[in-house]
Coordinates of C-alpha atoms (C1' of nucleotides) in Angstrom, one line a residue:
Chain A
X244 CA -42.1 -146.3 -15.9
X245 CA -40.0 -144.6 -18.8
X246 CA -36.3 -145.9 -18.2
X247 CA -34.9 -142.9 -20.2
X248 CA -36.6 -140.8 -17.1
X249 CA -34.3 -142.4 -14.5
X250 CA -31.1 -142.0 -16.8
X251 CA -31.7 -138.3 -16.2
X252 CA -28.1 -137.3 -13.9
X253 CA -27.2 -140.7 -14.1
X254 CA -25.5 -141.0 -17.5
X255 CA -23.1 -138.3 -16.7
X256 CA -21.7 -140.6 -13.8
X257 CA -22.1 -143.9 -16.4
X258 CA -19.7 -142.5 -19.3
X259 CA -17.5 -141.1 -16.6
X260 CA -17.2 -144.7 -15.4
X261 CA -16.9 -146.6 -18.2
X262 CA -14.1 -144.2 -19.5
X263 CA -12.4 -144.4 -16.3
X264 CA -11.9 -148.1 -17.6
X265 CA -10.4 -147.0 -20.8
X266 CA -10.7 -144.0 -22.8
X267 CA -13.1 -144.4 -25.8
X268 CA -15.0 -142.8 -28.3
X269 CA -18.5 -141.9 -28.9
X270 CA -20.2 -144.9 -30.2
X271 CA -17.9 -147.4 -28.4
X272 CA -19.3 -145.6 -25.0
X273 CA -22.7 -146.6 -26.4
X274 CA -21.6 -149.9 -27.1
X275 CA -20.1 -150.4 -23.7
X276 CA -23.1 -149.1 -22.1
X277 CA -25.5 -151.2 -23.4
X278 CA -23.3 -154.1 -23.0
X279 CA -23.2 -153.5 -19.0
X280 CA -27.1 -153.2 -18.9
X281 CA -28.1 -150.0 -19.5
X282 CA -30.0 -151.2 -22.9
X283 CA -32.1 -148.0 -24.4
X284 CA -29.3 -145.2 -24.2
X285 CA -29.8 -143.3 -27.3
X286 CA -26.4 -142.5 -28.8
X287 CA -27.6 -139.0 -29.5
X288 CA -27.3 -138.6 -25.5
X289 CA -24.1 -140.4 -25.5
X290 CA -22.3 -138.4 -27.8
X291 CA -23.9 -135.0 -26.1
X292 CA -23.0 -136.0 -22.9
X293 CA -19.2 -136.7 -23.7
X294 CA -19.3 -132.7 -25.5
X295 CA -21.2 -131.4 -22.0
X296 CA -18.6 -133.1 -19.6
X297 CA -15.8 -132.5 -22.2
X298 CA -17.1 -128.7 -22.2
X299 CA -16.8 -129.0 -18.6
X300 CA -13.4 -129.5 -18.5
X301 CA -13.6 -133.5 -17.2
X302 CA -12.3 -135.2 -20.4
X303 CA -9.8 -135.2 -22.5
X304 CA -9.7 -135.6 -26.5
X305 CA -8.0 -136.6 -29.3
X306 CA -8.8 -138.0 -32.6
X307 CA -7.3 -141.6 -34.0
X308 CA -8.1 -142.3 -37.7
X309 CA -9.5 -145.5 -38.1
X310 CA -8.7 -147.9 -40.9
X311 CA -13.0 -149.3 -41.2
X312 CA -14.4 -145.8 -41.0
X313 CA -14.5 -142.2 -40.3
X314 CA -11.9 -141.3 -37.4
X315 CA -12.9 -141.8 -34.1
X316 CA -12.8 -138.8 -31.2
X317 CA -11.7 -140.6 -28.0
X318 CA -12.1 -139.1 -24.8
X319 CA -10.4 -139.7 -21.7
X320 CA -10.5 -138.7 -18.1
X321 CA -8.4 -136.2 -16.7
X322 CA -7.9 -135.2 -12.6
X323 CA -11.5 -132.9 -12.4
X324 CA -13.0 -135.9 -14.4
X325 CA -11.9 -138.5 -11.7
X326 CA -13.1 -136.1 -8.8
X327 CA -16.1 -135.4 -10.9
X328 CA -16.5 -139.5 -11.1
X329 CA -15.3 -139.8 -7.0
X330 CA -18.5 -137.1 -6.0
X331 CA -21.1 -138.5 -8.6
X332 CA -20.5 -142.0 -7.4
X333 CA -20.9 -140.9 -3.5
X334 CA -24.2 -138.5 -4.6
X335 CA -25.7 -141.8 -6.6
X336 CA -24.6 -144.1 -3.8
X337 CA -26.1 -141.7 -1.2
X338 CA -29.3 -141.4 -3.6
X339 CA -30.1 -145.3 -4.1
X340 CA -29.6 -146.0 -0.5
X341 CA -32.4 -143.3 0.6
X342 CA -34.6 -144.6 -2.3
X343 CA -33.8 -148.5 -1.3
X344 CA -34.9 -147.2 2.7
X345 CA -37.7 -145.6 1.2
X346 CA -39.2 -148.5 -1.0
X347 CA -38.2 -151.4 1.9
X348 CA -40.3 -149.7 4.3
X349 CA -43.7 -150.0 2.4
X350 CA -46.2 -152.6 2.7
X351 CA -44.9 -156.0 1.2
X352 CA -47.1 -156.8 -1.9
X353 CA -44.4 -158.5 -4.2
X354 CA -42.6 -160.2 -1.5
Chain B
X271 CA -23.6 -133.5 -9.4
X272 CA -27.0 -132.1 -9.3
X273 CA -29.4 -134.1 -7.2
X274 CA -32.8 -132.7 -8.5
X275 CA -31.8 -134.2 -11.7
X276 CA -31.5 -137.6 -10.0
X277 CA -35.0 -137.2 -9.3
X278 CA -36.2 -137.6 -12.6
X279 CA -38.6 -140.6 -13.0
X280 CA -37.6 -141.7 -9.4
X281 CA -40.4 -138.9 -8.0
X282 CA -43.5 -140.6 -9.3
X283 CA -41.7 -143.9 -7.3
X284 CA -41.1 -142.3 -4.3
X285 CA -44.4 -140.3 -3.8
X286 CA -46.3 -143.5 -4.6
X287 CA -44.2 -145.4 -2.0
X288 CA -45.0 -142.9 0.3
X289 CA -48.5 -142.7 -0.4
X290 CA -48.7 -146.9 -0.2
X291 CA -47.7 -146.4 3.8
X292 CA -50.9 -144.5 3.8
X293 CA -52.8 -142.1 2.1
X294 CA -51.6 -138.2 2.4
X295 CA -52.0 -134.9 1.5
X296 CA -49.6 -132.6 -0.7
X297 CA -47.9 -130.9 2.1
X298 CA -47.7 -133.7 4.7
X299 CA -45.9 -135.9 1.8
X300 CA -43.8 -133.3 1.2
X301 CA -42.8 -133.8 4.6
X302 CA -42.2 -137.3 4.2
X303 CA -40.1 -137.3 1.5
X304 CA -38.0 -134.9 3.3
X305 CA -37.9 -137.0 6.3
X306 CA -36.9 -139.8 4.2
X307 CA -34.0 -138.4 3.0
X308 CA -35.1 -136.4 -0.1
X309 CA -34.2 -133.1 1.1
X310 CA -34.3 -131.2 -1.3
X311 CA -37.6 -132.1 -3.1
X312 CA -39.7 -128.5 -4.2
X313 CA -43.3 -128.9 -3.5
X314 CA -44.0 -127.6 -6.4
X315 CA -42.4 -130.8 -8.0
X316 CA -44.5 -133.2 -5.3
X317 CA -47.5 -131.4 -6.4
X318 CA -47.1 -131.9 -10.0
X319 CA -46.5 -135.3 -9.6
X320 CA -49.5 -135.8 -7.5
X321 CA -51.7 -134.3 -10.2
X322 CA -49.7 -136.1 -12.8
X323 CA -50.6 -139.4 -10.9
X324 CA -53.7 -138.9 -10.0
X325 CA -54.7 -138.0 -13.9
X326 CA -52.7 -140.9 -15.3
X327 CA -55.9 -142.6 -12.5
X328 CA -53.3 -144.0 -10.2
X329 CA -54.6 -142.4 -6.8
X330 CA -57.7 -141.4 -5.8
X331 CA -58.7 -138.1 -4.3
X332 CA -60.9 -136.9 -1.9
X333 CA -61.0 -133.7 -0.1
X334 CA -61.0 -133.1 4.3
X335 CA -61.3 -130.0 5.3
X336 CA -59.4 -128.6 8.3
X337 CA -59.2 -127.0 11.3
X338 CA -56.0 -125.2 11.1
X339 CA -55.8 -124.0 7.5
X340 CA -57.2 -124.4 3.9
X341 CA -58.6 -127.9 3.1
X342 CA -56.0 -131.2 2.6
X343 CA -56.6 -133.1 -0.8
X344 CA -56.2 -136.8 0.0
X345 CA -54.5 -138.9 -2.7
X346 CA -54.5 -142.8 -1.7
X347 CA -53.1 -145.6 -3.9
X348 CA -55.8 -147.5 -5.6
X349 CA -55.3 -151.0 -7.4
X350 CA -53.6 -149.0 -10.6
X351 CA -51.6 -147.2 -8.4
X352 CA -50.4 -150.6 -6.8
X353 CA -49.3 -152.0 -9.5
X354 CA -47.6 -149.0 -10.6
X355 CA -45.7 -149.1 -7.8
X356 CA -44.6 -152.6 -8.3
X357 CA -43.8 -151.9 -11.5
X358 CA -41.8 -148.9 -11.0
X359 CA -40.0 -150.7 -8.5
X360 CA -38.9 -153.3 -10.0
X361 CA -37.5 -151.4 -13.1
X362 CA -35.5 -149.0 -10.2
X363 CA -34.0 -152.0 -8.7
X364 CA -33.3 -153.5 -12.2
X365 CA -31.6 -150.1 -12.7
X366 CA -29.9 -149.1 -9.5
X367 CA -28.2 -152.8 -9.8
X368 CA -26.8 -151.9 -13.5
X369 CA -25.4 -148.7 -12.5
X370 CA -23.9 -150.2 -9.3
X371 CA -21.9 -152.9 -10.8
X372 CA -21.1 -150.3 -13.5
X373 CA -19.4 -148.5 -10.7
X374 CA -18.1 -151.7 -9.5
X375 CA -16.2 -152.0 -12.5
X376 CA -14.1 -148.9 -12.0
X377 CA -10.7 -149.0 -10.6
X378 CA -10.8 -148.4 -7.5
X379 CA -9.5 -144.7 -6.7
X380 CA -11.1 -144.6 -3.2
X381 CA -11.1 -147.8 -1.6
Chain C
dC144 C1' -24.5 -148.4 -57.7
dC145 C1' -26.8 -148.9 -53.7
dC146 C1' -26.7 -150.4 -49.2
dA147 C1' -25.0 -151.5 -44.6
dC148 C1' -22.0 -150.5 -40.9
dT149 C1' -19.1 -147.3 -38.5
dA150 C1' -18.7 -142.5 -36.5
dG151 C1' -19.9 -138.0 -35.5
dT152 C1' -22.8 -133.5 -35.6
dG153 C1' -26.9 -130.5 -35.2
dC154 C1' -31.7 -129.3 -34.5
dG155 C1' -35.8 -129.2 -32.3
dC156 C1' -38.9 -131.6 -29.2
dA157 C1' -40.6 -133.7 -24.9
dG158 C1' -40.7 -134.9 -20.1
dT159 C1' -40.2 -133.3 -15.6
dG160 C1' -38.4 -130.9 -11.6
dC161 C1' -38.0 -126.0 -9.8
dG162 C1' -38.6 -121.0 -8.7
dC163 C1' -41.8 -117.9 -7.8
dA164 C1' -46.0 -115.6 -7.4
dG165 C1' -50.6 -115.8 -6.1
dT166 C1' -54.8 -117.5 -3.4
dA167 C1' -56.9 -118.8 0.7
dC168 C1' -57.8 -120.3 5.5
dC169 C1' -56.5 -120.1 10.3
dG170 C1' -54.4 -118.3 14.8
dT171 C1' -51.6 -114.9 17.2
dC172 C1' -49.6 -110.7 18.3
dC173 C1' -49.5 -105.8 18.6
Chain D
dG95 C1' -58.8 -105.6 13.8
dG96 C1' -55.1 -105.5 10.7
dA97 C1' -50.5 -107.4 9.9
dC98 C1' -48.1 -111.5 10.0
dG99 C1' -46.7 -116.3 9.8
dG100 C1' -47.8 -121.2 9.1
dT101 C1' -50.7 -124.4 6.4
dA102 C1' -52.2 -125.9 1.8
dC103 C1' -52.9 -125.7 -3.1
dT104 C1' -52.5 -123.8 -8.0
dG105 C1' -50.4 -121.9 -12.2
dC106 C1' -46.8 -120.2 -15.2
dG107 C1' -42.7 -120.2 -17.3
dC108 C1' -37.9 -121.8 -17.2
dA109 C1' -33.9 -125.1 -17.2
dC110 C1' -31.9 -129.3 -17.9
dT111 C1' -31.2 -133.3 -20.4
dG112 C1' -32.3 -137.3 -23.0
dC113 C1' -34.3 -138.6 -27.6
dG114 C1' -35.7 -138.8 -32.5
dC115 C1' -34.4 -137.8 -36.8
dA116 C1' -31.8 -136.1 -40.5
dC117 C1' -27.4 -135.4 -42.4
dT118 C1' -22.4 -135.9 -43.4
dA119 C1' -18.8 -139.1 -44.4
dG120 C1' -15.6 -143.0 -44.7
dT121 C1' -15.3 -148.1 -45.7
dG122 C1' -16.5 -152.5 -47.8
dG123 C1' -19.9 -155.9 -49.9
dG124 C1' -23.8 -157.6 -53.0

DNA sequence: CCCACTAGTGCGCAGTGCGCAGTACCGTCC
DNA sequence: GGACGGTACTGCGCACTGCGCACTAGTGGG
């Protein structure tokens, strides 16, 4: 099964919840990400996702210069961003439930 | 947050979990899936992923014809298929625990 | 000087679910 | 008996989104 299949929908709800920790920038999302489990994001997606749901109106930006690189674009949630967090959590929570129903109720091979 | 997105990679789990409780035919697991919850799958999508499956020599296929319309293709897990499922599975578990401590980790907006 | 790490952008591709149209078989209703 | 609706499957092209890869650019180290 090709995990970057089932990140499909999913990674806009991830990056809205690891901002809602603390803002961040691009490739400390990634960072954060990987570090909570989700091990094969591609920071291509990372840093396309933050422009969609920034382009969406969910984040906000603004751009720190750092002293060990090129300046950094944090982004942060705003009030649509948190909503946007609020209904993707319920739609994810709603979706893994019907999957985990779905899966319990076949034949036990791998007890 | 758009659901049919959610579906992607999850599909090929679903319609073989469904087709592990017993063998089916395109329409009738259409129905199945729906009655498990996934609404809002298209058959279009089920078909695909039957065909998809079934070349990829999960299933097998055989065909019954009926009495009250055109003929019903059969797909049926065989030992492939199985282990496929367990496999698929097991990675969706792996990752629908990630992303829910991942969303543990937020503060709590709605308790 | 070249390289590695940090940080971001852009382009085009790939997988997969969906919409829609079409085919075909059956029973019913007018 | 022809139109219609439910059953059942196929095919085509589109949309979305994640990925690979190349590129720019700043910093510091061998």
């Amino acid at each position: 099964m090709d995990t970057t299949q089932l990140l499909k929908g999913v990674l806009d709800l991830a990056v809205l919840a690891v901002l809602d920790d603390e803002d961040g920038y691009g490739y400390d999302v990634v960072r954060r990400l990987r570090a909570a489990g989700l091990d094969d994001v591609a920071d291509a997606s990372v840093y396309g996702t933050l422009r969609r749901l920034f382009a969406a109106g969910h984040l906000t930006s603004y751009v720190v210069p750092s002293v060990e690189g090129p300046h950094r674009k944090y982004y942060g949630l705003n009030a649509s961003g948190r909503a946007e967090l609020d209904a993707a959590a319920k739609t994810w929570s709603g979706f893994a439930d019907t999957m985990a129903a779905l899966l319990a109720a076949r034949k036990e091979v791998a007890a």
